[in-house]
mmCIF file of C-alpha atoms and ligand atoms in Angstrom:
data_model
loop_
_atom_site.group_PDB
_atom_site.id
_atom_site.type_symbol
_atom_site.label_atom_id
_atom_site.label_comp_id
_atom_site.label_asym_id
_atom_site.label_seq_id
_atom_site.Cartn_x
_atom_site.Cartn_y
_atom_site.Cartn_z
ATOM 1 C CA UNK U 499 2.678 -10.197 17.481
ATOM 2 C CA UNK U 500 3.307 -9.082 13.963
ATOM 3 C CA UNK U 501 4.407 -5.528 13.123
ATOM 4 C CA UNK U 502 1.365 -3.803 11.656
ATOM 5 C CA UNK U 503 3.356 -0.930 10.034
ATOM 6 C CA UNK U 504 2.421 -0.570 6.446
ATOM 7 C CA UNK U 505 4.888 -2.072 4.094
ATOM 8 C CA UNK U 506 2.973 -1.127 0.987
ATOM 9 C CA UNK U 507 0.625 1.820 0.576
ATOM 10 C CA UNK U 508 -1.441 2.061 -2.523
ATOM 11 C CA UNK U 509 -3.315 5.394 -2.719
ATOM 12 C CA UNK U 510 -5.876 6.370 -5.346
ATOM 13 C CA UNK U 511 -4.107 4.471 -8.166
ATOM 14 C CA UNK U 512 -5.499 4.683 -11.694
ATOM 15 C CA UNK U 513 -4.303 2.876 -14.831
ATOM 16 C CA UNK U 514 -5.772 3.170 -18.294
ATOM 17 C CA UNK U 515 -4.704 1.220 -21.368
ATOM 18 C CA UNK U 516 -5.219 2.127 -24.995
ATOM 19 C CA UNK U 517 -6.281 -0.936 -27.054
ATOM 20 C CA UNK U 518 -7.327 -1.454 -30.620
ATOM 21 C CA UNK U 519 -10.523 -3.371 -31.210
ATOM 22 C CA UNK U 520 -12.232 -3.795 -34.564
ATOM 23 C CA UNK U 521 -9.964 -1.205 -36.109
ATOM 24 C CA UNK U 522 -10.724 1.477 -33.471
ATOM 25 C CA UNK U 523 -8.714 2.708 -30.535
ATOM 26 C CA UNK U 524 -10.451 2.365 -27.166
ATOM 27 C CA UNK U 525 -9.486 3.331 -23.632
ATOM 28 C CA UNK U 526 -9.805 0.519 -21.091
ATOM 29 C CA UNK U 527 -9.761 1.744 -17.451
ATOM 30 C CA UNK U 528 -8.154 -1.275 -15.797
ATOM 31 C CA UNK U 529 -7.869 0.289 -12.355
ATOM 32 C CA UNK U 530 -9.700 3.298 -11.052
ATOM 33 C CA UNK U 531 -8.786 5.102 -7.835
ATOM 34 C CA UNK U 532 -7.733 1.941 -5.959
ATOM 35 C CA UNK U 533 -6.375 2.329 -2.352
ATOM 36 C CA UNK U 534 -5.274 -0.353 0.119
ATOM 37 C CA UNK U 535 -2.371 -1.028 2.335
ATOM 38 C CA UNK U 536 -0.322 -4.162 3.244
ATOM 39 C CA UNK U 537 1.042 -4.147 6.761
ATOM 40 C CA UNK U 538 4.330 -5.955 7.433
ATOM 41 C CA UNK U 539 3.860 -9.666 7.652
ATOM 42 C CA UNK U 540 0.301 -9.449 6.559
ATOM 43 C CA UNK U 541 -1.471 -11.252 3.744
ATOM 44 C CA UNK U 542 -3.829 -9.194 1.689
ATOM 45 C CA UNK U 543 -6.052 -10.831 -0.995
ATOM 46 C CA UNK U 544 -7.167 -8.992 -4.051
ATOM 47 C CA UNK U 545 -10.294 -10.826 -5.139
ATOM 48 C CA UNK U 546 -12.229 -10.448 -8.408
ATOM 49 C CA UNK U 547 -13.175 -12.052 -11.643
ATOM 50 C CA UNK U 548 -11.110 -11.786 -14.818
ATOM 51 C CA UNK U 549 -11.173 -8.089 -15.883
ATOM 52 C CA UNK U 550 -11.470 -6.775 -12.306
ATOM 53 C CA UNK U 551 -8.000 -5.121 -12.428
ATOM 54 C CA UNK U 552 -6.278 -7.346 -9.977
ATOM 55 C CA UNK U 553 -3.528 -8.486 -12.333
ATOM 56 C CA UNK U 554 -2.997 -4.848 -13.328
ATOM 57 C CA UNK U 555 -2.590 -4.110 -9.653
ATOM 58 C CA UNK U 556 0.120 -6.782 -9.399
ATOM 59 C CA UNK U 557 2.017 -5.215 -12.348
ATOM 60 C CA UNK U 558 1.793 -1.762 -10.665
ATOM 61 C CA UNK U 559 2.986 -3.029 -7.294
ATOM 62 C CA UNK U 560 5.829 -4.910 -8.842
ATOM 63 C CA UNK U 561 6.828 -1.845 -10.873
ATOM 64 C CA UNK U 562 6.292 -3.514 -14.169
ATOM 65 C CA UNK U 563 3.705 -0.788 -15.000
ATOM 66 C CA UNK U 564 3.443 2.902 -13.915
ATOM 67 C CA UNK U 565 0.169 4.317 -12.552
ATOM 68 C CA UNK U 566 -1.461 7.239 -14.542
ATOM 69 C CA UNK U 567 -2.507 8.779 -11.196
ATOM 70 C CA UNK U 568 -2.095 7.989 -7.537
ATOM 71 C CA UNK U 569 0.837 6.716 -5.528
ATOM 72 C CA UNK U 570 2.470 3.483 -4.402
ATOM 73 C CA UNK U 571 4.796 3.600 -1.416
ATOM 74 C CA UNK U 572 7.021 0.687 -0.506
ATOM 75 C CA UNK U 573 8.782 0.653 2.924
ATOM 76 C CA UNK U 574 8.228 4.364 3.236
ATOM 77 C CA UNK U 575 9.665 5.338 -0.157
ATOM 78 C CA UNK U 576 7.619 6.197 -3.319
ATOM 79 C CA UNK U 577 7.821 3.565 -5.961
ATOM 80 C CA UNK U 578 9.163 6.222 -8.417
ATOM 81 C CA UNK U 579 12.176 6.577 -6.171
ATOM 82 C CA UNK U 580 12.665 2.867 -6.158
ATOM 83 C CA UNK U 581 12.605 2.929 -9.919
ATOM 84 C CA UNK U 582 16.083 4.486 -9.819
ATOM 85 C CA UNK U 583 17.320 1.186 -8.557
ATOM 86 C CA UNK U 584 14.935 -1.429 -9.880
ATOM 87 C CA UNK U 585 17.247 -4.216 -9.199
ATOM 88 C CA UNK U 586 17.074 -3.438 -5.485
ATOM 89 C CA UNK U 587 13.313 -3.145 -5.683
ATOM 90 C CA UNK U 588 13.047 -6.515 -7.399
ATOM 91 C CA UNK U 589 15.211 -8.062 -4.591
ATOM 92 C CA UNK U 590 12.545 -6.876 -2.092
ATOM 93 C CA UNK U 591 9.404 -7.588 -4.228
ATOM 94 C CA UNK U 592 9.175 -10.957 -5.887
ATOM 95 C CA UNK U 593 6.474 -12.487 -7.870
ATOM 96 C CA UNK U 594 5.063 -16.095 -7.818
ATOM 97 C CA UNK U 595 3.189 -16.723 -11.136
ATOM 98 C CA UNK U 596 0.038 -18.644 -11.924
ATOM 99 C CA UNK U 597 1.594 -21.153 -14.251
ATOM 100 C CA UNK U 598 4.593 -22.872 -12.663
ATOM 101 C CA UNK U 599 5.224 -24.787 -15.829
ATOM 102 C CA UNK U 600 5.764 -21.666 -17.740
ATOM 103 C CA UNK U 601 7.678 -19.880 -14.970
ATOM 104 C CA UNK U 602 10.672 -22.238 -15.138
ATOM 105 C CA UNK U 603 13.209 -22.837 -17.840
ATOM 106 C CA UNK U 604 12.728 -26.455 -18.962
ATOM 107 C CA UNK U 605 16.442 -26.887 -19.455
ATOM 108 C CA UNK U 606 17.478 -25.788 -15.924
ATOM 109 C CA UNK U 607 17.694 -27.968 -12.901
ATOM 110 C CA UNK U 608 16.108 -27.022 -9.562
ATOM 111 C CA UNK U 609 19.591 -26.301 -8.171
ATOM 112 C CA UNK U 610 20.279 -23.834 -11.022
ATOM 113 C CA UNK U 611 16.885 -22.116 -10.783
ATOM 114 C CA UNK U 612 17.392 -21.341 -7.120
ATOM 115 C CA UNK U 613 21.040 -20.488 -7.312
ATOM 116 C CA UNK U 614 20.500 -17.661 -9.896
ATOM 117 C CA UNK U 615 18.891 -15.137 -7.530
ATOM 118 C CA UNK U 616 21.299 -16.145 -4.792
ATOM 119 C CA UNK U 617 24.203 -15.210 -7.052
ATOM 120 C CA UNK U 618 22.519 -12.235 -8.642
ATOM 121 C CA UNK U 619 21.005 -10.476 -5.637
ATOM 122 C CA UNK U 620 23.020 -11.860 -2.601
ATOM 123 C CA UNK U 621 26.379 -12.686 -4.172
ATOM 124 C CA UNK U 622 26.949 -15.736 -1.949
ATOM 125 C CA UNK U 623 30.219 -17.609 -2.041
ATOM 126 C CA UNK U 624 30.228 -21.160 -3.468
ATOM 127 C CA UNK U 625 30.113 -22.825 0.054
ATOM 128 C CA UNK U 626 27.383 -20.507 1.343
ATOM 129 C CA UNK U 627 25.442 -20.979 -1.921
ATOM 130 C CA UNK U 628 25.088 -24.720 -1.477
ATOM 131 C CA UNK U 629 23.935 -24.407 2.131
ATOM 132 C CA UNK U 630 21.416 -21.689 1.296
ATOM 133 C CA UNK U 631 19.881 -23.686 -1.609
ATOM 134 C CA UNK U 632 19.389 -26.614 0.788
ATOM 135 C CA UNK U 633 17.896 -24.422 3.450
ATOM 136 C CA UNK U 634 15.439 -22.820 0.994
ATOM 137 C CA UNK U 635 14.367 -26.186 -0.397
ATOM 138 C CA UNK U 636 13.741 -27.427 3.155
ATOM 139 C CA UNK U 637 11.712 -24.267 3.774
ATOM 140 C CA UNK U 638 9.414 -25.045 0.957
ATOM 141 C CA UNK U 639 9.269 -28.742 1.972
ATOM 142 C CA UNK U 640 11.059 -30.141 -1.043
ATOM 143 C CA UNK U 641 12.700 -32.941 0.914
ATOM 144 C CA UNK U 642 14.838 -35.005 1.025
ATOM 145 C CA UNK U 643 16.660 -32.146 -0.717
ATOM 146 C CA UNK U 644 19.110 -34.534 -2.579
ATOM 147 C CA UNK U 645 16.164 -36.094 -4.478
ATOM 148 C CA UNK U 646 15.176 -32.654 -6.014
ATOM 149 C CA UNK U 647 18.447 -30.803 -6.578
ATOM 150 C CA UNK U 648 19.215 -32.129 -10.066
ATOM 151 C CA UNK U 649 15.615 -32.574 -11.247
ATOM 152 C CA UNK U 650 14.396 -30.872 -14.380
ATOM 153 C CA UNK U 651 10.855 -29.257 -14.415
ATOM 154 C CA UNK U 652 9.316 -32.112 -16.474
ATOM 155 C CA UNK U 653 10.308 -34.585 -13.709
ATOM 156 C CA UNK U 654 8.251 -32.716 -11.048
ATOM 157 C CA UNK U 655 4.481 -32.563 -10.257
ATOM 158 C CA UNK U 656 2.533 -29.270 -10.523
ATOM 159 C CA UNK U 657 2.696 -28.807 -6.699
ATOM 160 C CA UNK U 658 6.418 -29.496 -6.637
ATOM 161 C CA UNK U 659 6.948 -27.064 -9.393
ATOM 162 C CA UNK U 660 5.038 -24.289 -7.555
ATOM 163 C CA UNK U 661 7.282 -25.050 -4.521
ATOM 164 C CA UNK U 662 10.326 -24.519 -6.742
ATOM 165 C CA UNK U 663 8.935 -21.259 -8.048
ATOM 166 C CA UNK U 664 8.236 -20.146 -4.473
ATOM 167 C CA UNK U 665 11.625 -21.160 -3.435
ATOM 168 C CA UNK U 666 13.179 -19.069 -6.236
ATOM 169 C CA UNK U 667 11.166 -16.066 -5.133
ATOM 170 C CA UNK U 668 12.303 -16.590 -1.476
ATOM 171 C CA UNK U 669 15.982 -16.784 -2.533
ATOM 172 C CA UNK U 670 16.427 -12.956 -2.687
ATOM 173 C CA UNK U 671 15.008 -12.649 0.845
ATOM 174 C CA UNK U 672 12.045 -10.503 -0.294
ATOM 175 C CA UNK U 673 9.862 -8.440 2.033
ATOM 176 C CA UNK U 674 6.829 -8.821 -0.296
ATOM 177 C CA UNK U 675 5.767 -11.648 -2.475
ATOM 178 C CA UNK U 676 3.035 -10.899 -5.000
ATOM 179 C CA UNK U 677 1.339 -14.243 -5.707
ATOM 180 C CA UNK U 678 -0.820 -14.100 -8.816
ATOM 181 C CA UNK U 679 -3.405 -16.978 -8.737
ATOM 182 C CA UNK U 680 -0.641 -19.325 -7.543
ATOM 183 C CA UNK U 681 -2.970 -22.309 -6.980
ATOM 184 C CA UNK U 682 -5.473 -21.948 -9.731
ATOM 185 C CA UNK U 683 -3.641 -24.320 -12.105
ATOM 186 C CA UNK U 684 -2.983 -26.989 -9.469
ATOM 187 C CA UNK U 685 -4.993 -30.040 -8.517
ATOM 188 C CA UNK U 686 -7.579 -29.275 -5.806
ATOM 189 C CA UNK U 687 -5.883 -31.792 -3.527
ATOM 190 C CA UNK U 688 -2.618 -29.784 -3.409
ATOM 191 C CA UNK U 689 -3.965 -26.267 -3.375
ATOM 192 C CA UNK U 690 -4.374 -26.246 0.434
ATOM 193 C CA UNK U 691 -0.687 -27.381 0.760
ATOM 194 C CA UNK U 692 0.579 -24.406 -1.292
ATOM 195 C CA UNK U 693 -1.681 -21.996 0.703
ATOM 196 C CA UNK U 694 -0.305 -23.542 4.014
ATOM 197 C CA UNK U 695 3.151 -22.970 2.648
ATOM 198 C CA UNK U 696 2.557 -19.302 1.801
ATOM 199 C CA UNK U 697 1.055 -18.889 5.333
ATOM 200 C CA UNK U 698 4.202 -20.451 6.848
ATOM 201 C CA UNK U 699 6.427 -18.193 4.834
ATOM 202 C CA UNK U 700 4.717 -15.083 6.346
ATOM 203 C CA UNK U 701 5.410 -16.356 9.874
ATOM 204 C CA UNK U 702 8.796 -18.033 9.467
ATOM 205 C CA UNK U 703 10.433 -15.748 6.773
ATOM 206 C CA UNK U 704 8.667 -12.638 7.745
ATOM 207 C CA UNK U 705 7.338 -11.808 4.316
ATOM 208 C CA UNK U 706 4.144 -9.948 3.434
ATOM 209 C CA UNK U 707 2.041 -11.388 0.614
ATOM 210 C CA UNK U 708 -0.304 -9.819 -1.911
ATOM 211 C CA UNK U 709 -2.449 -12.736 -2.857
ATOM 212 C CA UNK U 710 -4.356 -12.387 -6.152
ATOM 213 C CA UNK U 711 -7.264 -14.637 -6.749
ATOM 214 C CA UNK U 712 -10.788 -15.048 -8.157
ATOM 215 C CA UNK U 713 -11.524 -17.468 -5.320
ATOM 216 C CA UNK U 714 -13.136 -15.993 -2.166
ATOM 217 C CA UNK U 715 -12.701 -19.276 -0.264
ATOM 218 C CA UNK U 716 -9.002 -19.562 -0.699
ATOM 219 C CA UNK U 717 -8.760 -15.787 0.152
ATOM 220 C CA UNK U 718 -10.533 -16.582 3.422
ATOM 221 C CA UNK U 719 -8.207 -19.465 4.177
ATOM 222 C CA UNK U 720 -5.031 -17.459 3.588
ATOM 223 C CA UNK U 721 -5.425 -13.739 4.020
ATOM 224 C CA UNK U 722 -5.827 -11.415 6.913
ATOM 225 C CA UNK U 723 -7.632 -8.815 4.773
ATOM 226 C CA UNK U 724 -9.641 -8.986 1.594
ATOM 227 C CA UNK U 725 -10.060 -6.257 -0.979
ATOM 228 C CA UNK U 726 -12.780 -7.036 -3.577
ATOM 229 C CA UNK U 727 -12.322 -5.412 -6.977
ATOM 230 C CA UNK U 728 -14.963 -5.030 -9.692
ATOM 231 C CA UNK U 729 -14.096 -3.494 -13.000
ATOM 232 C CA UNK U 730 -11.060 -1.747 -11.523
ATOM 233 C CA UNK U 731 -12.736 -0.288 -8.405
ATOM 234 C CA UNK U 732 -12.787 -1.465 -4.817
ATOM 235 C CA UNK U 733 -16.351 -2.389 -3.929
ATOM 236 C CA UNK U 734 -15.704 -4.086 -0.520
ATOM 237 C CA UNK U 735 -12.834 -4.494 1.933
ATOM 238 C CA UNK U 736 -12.147 -5.674 5.458
ATOM 239 C CA UNK U 737 -11.013 -8.491 7.537
ATOM 240 C CA UNK U 738 -10.989 -11.742 5.498
ATOM 241 C CA UNK U 739 -13.112 -13.673 8.073
ATOM 242 C CA UNK U 740 -15.826 -10.995 7.855
ATOM 243 C CA UNK U 741 -15.854 -10.257 4.130
ATOM 244 C CA UNK U 742 -15.842 -13.956 3.035
ATOM 245 C CA UNK U 743 -18.283 -14.996 5.718
ATOM 246 C CA UNK U 744 -20.734 -12.185 5.726
ATOM 247 C CA UNK U 745 -20.224 -10.079 2.525
ATOM 248 C CA UNK U 746 -22.255 -6.895 2.303
ATOM 249 C CA UNK U 747 -21.759 -5.825 -1.258
ATOM 250 C CA UNK U 748 -24.101 -7.461 -3.791
ATOM 251 C CA UNK U 749 -21.159 -8.369 -5.999
ATOM 252 C CA UNK U 750 -19.215 -10.108 -3.147
ATOM 253 C CA UNK U 751 -22.454 -11.901 -2.244
ATOM 254 C CA UNK U 752 -22.728 -13.133 -5.823
ATOM 255 C CA UNK U 753 -19.060 -14.241 -5.740
ATOM 256 C CA UNK U 754 -19.771 -16.255 -2.639
ATOM 257 C CA UNK U 755 -22.943 -17.800 -4.228
ATOM 258 C CA UNK U 756 -21.071 -18.654 -7.371
ATOM 259 C CA UNK U 757 -18.876 -21.185 -5.421
ATOM 260 C CA UNK U 758 -20.295 -24.707 -6.003
ATOM 261 C CA UNK U 759 -21.360 -26.248 -2.740
ATOM 262 C CA UNK U 760 -21.710 -30.135 -3.074
ATOM 263 C CA UNK U 761 -23.682 -30.263 0.195
ATOM 264 C CA UNK U 762 -26.312 -27.580 -0.771
ATOM 265 C CA UNK U 763 -29.815 -28.780 -1.384
ATOM 266 C CA UNK U 764 -30.595 -29.114 -5.200
ATOM 267 C CA UNK U 765 -32.779 -25.925 -5.175
ATOM 268 C CA UNK U 766 -29.724 -23.906 -4.042
ATOM 269 C CA UNK U 767 -27.640 -24.033 -7.208
ATOM 270 C CA UNK U 768 -24.559 -21.921 -7.518
ATOM 271 C CA UNK U 769 -24.943 -18.638 -9.367
ATOM 272 C CA UNK U 770 -23.170 -18.733 -12.803
ATOM 273 C CA UNK U 771 -21.658 -15.251 -12.914
ATOM 274 C CA UNK U 772 -20.667 -15.583 -16.519
ATOM 275 C CA UNK U 773 -24.365 -15.847 -17.408
ATOM 276 C CA UNK U 774 -25.257 -12.430 -15.936
ATOM 277 C CA UNK U 775 -25.526 -9.759 -18.578
ATOM 278 C CA UNK U 776 -22.634 -7.351 -18.923
ATOM 279 C CA UNK U 777 -24.501 -4.246 -20.042
ATOM 280 C CA UNK U 778 -22.608 -0.996 -20.346
ATOM 281 C CA UNK U 779 -22.162 0.488 -16.856
ATOM 282 C CA UNK U 780 -20.860 3.952 -17.655
ATOM 283 C CA UNK U 781 -21.946 6.325 -14.898
ATOM 284 C CA UNK U 782 -23.241 5.419 -11.536
ATOM 285 C CA UNK U 783 -22.318 2.202 -9.686
ATOM 286 C CA UNK U 784 -19.958 0.004 -11.763
ATOM 287 C CA UNK U 785 -21.956 -3.020 -10.761
ATOM 288 C CA UNK U 786 -25.405 -1.655 -11.575
ATOM 289 C CA UNK U 787 -25.910 -3.585 -14.893
ATOM 290 C CA UNK U 788 -25.567 -6.865 -13.050
ATOM 291 C CA UNK U 789 -26.905 -5.945 -9.609
ATOM 292 C CA UNK U 790 -30.029 -7.701 -8.433
ATOM 293 C CA UNK U 791 -30.722 -4.810 -6.016
ATOM 294 C CA UNK U 792 -30.037 -1.891 -8.308
ATOM 295 C CA UNK U 793 -32.135 1.242 -7.635
ATOM 296 C CA UNK U 794 -32.706 4.383 -9.533
ATOM 297 C CA UNK U 795 -29.996 6.210 -7.589
ATOM 298 C CA UNK U 796 -27.410 3.684 -8.623
ATOM 299 C CA UNK U 797 -27.427 5.034 -12.204
ATOM 300 C CA UNK U 798 -27.008 8.583 -11.061
ATOM 301 C CA UNK U 799 -23.903 8.658 -8.823
ATOM 302 C CA UNK U 800 -20.991 6.485 -7.875
ATOM 303 C CA UNK U 801 -21.229 5.144 -4.291
ATOM 304 C CA UNK U 802 -18.174 5.850 -2.060
ATOM 305 C CA UNK U 803 -16.718 3.191 0.320
ATOM 306 C CA UNK U 804 -18.619 3.444 3.516
ATOM 307 C CA UNK U 805 -17.887 1.776 6.866
ATOM 308 C CA UNK U 806 -20.513 -0.753 7.692
ATOM 309 C CA UNK U 807 -19.183 -1.948 11.036
ATOM 310 C CA UNK U 808 -15.737 -2.829 12.399
ATOM 311 C CA UNK U 809 -13.247 -2.494 9.575
ATOM 312 C CA UNK U 810 -15.552 -3.574 6.761
ATOM 313 C CA UNK U 811 -16.224 -0.963 4.093
ATOM 314 C CA UNK U 812 -18.631 -1.255 1.145
ATOM 315 C CA UNK U 813 -19.184 0.943 -1.914
ATOM 316 C CA UNK U 814 -22.939 0.624 -2.345
ATOM 317 C CA UNK U 815 -25.961 2.934 -1.950
ATOM 318 C CA UNK U 816 -27.725 0.287 0.119
ATOM 319 C CA UNK U 817 -25.308 1.243 3.007
ATOM 320 C CA UNK U 818 -25.337 4.899 2.500
ATOM 321 C CA UNK U 819 -26.747 6.841 5.458
ATOM 322 C CA UNK U 820 -29.505 8.644 3.566
ATOM 323 C CA UNK U 821 -30.517 5.456 1.714
ATOM 324 C CA UNK U 822 -30.187 2.895 4.464
ATOM 325 C CA UNK U 823 -31.371 4.904 7.544
ATOM 326 C CA UNK U 824 -30.756 2.789 10.680
ATOM 327 C CA UNK U 825 -28.568 0.316 8.784
ATOM 328 C CA UNK U 826 -25.813 2.785 8.249
ATOM 329 C CA UNK U 827 -23.221 2.727 11.080
ATOM 330 C CA UNK U 828 -22.928 5.569 13.548
ATOM 331 C CA UNK U 829 -19.294 6.789 12.982
ATOM 332 C CA UNK U 830 -17.987 3.368 11.829
ATOM 333 C CA UNK U 831 -14.280 2.894 12.330
ATOM 334 C CA UNK U 832 -12.006 3.686 9.456
ATOM 335 C CA UNK U 833 -10.550 0.573 7.785
ATOM 336 C CA UNK U 834 -7.066 -0.605 8.510
ATOM 337 C CA UNK U 835 -6.816 -1.206 4.781
ATOM 338 C CA UNK U 836 -7.046 2.492 3.868
ATOM 339 C CA UNK U 837 -3.943 4.576 3.593
ATOM 340 C CA UNK U 838 -3.795 7.449 5.990
ATOM 341 C CA UNK U 839 -5.836 5.817 8.764
HETATM 342 FE FE1 LIG G 571 -26.299 -2.588 -6.539
HETATM 343 FE FE2 LIG G 571 -26.868 -0.072 -6.351
HETATM 344 FE FE3 LIG G 571 -25.319 -1.154 -4.525
HETATM 345 FE FE4 LIG G 571 -24.409 -0.808 -6.973
HETATM 346 S S1 LIG G 571 -24.983 0.802 -5.549
HETATM 347 S S2 LIG G 571 -24.175 -2.635 -5.750
HETATM 348 S S3 LIG G 571 -26.221 -1.166 -8.221
HETATM 349 S S4 LIG G 571 -27.481 -1.625 -4.916
#
């Protein structure tokens, strides 16, 4: 059984950027009061469209950015404490990027790419180095190893490149891998293989994974828990099997309906989310401008995350006790995803 102690706790994190558009400065609230936790050896998926704040969360968790408010705790220590030794933090928290072509130096062989973190972080001797490079390549299924060691990036397929990038991330023996859309640039046929590999790494290497994606289906395949972000706020969270199968929030429901289903009858066409108007949503529920079920109350106040059964939580007035009556749960359990529970 996996250890469910929280490796990462994100509590009420907010991040605002100042950007210049049409000659005027604007504040963009990328993340607003986001909280979730990643237990040891768990996979948590942050799901949302572009602009939802999921990549900002990746930068905050990897200490590339600092939050304006709120706290991030890694392995029991605040991230601000880890900042005093960022090198040590980076050893424990590695990143796998969306574009494996851009993540690797085109002039470096596979052997060199994987040896760098082994030398920098683990200071292995020459003999141990060779054995560890081979072990890691076998772990990511780049075998026979001798066929790959001296290859340059242009000689590898997209799936093989993503395995090299994953192997490089593994080399420092991290406790957490932040995987930012790691399969979105790959052929559909090899996406499942990379997701299976990430799942294997959790059980065999004992790493936790923060999986960042716009794809609810891959999140259901890989993750234990799903956190759905919309415009920087958590709108739904819970066990992956529940959230992706029976979403409660109107946004998560639209996300699910936007996935093309080749077996669906012609009258059930997928929802094109990009075609739904993006009217200003200042005040009230962040999703109200696009919500097919919006009510008067939705413009007046921001809904809080409410338990709707088991460990599923939804920020929507449809599930508020006063609004939903008997639909609201009696003393629903607090979510395992929430810090402090
Ligand atoms: Fe839609 Fe209102 Fe729920 Fe927001 S609070 S998701 S606008 S029904």
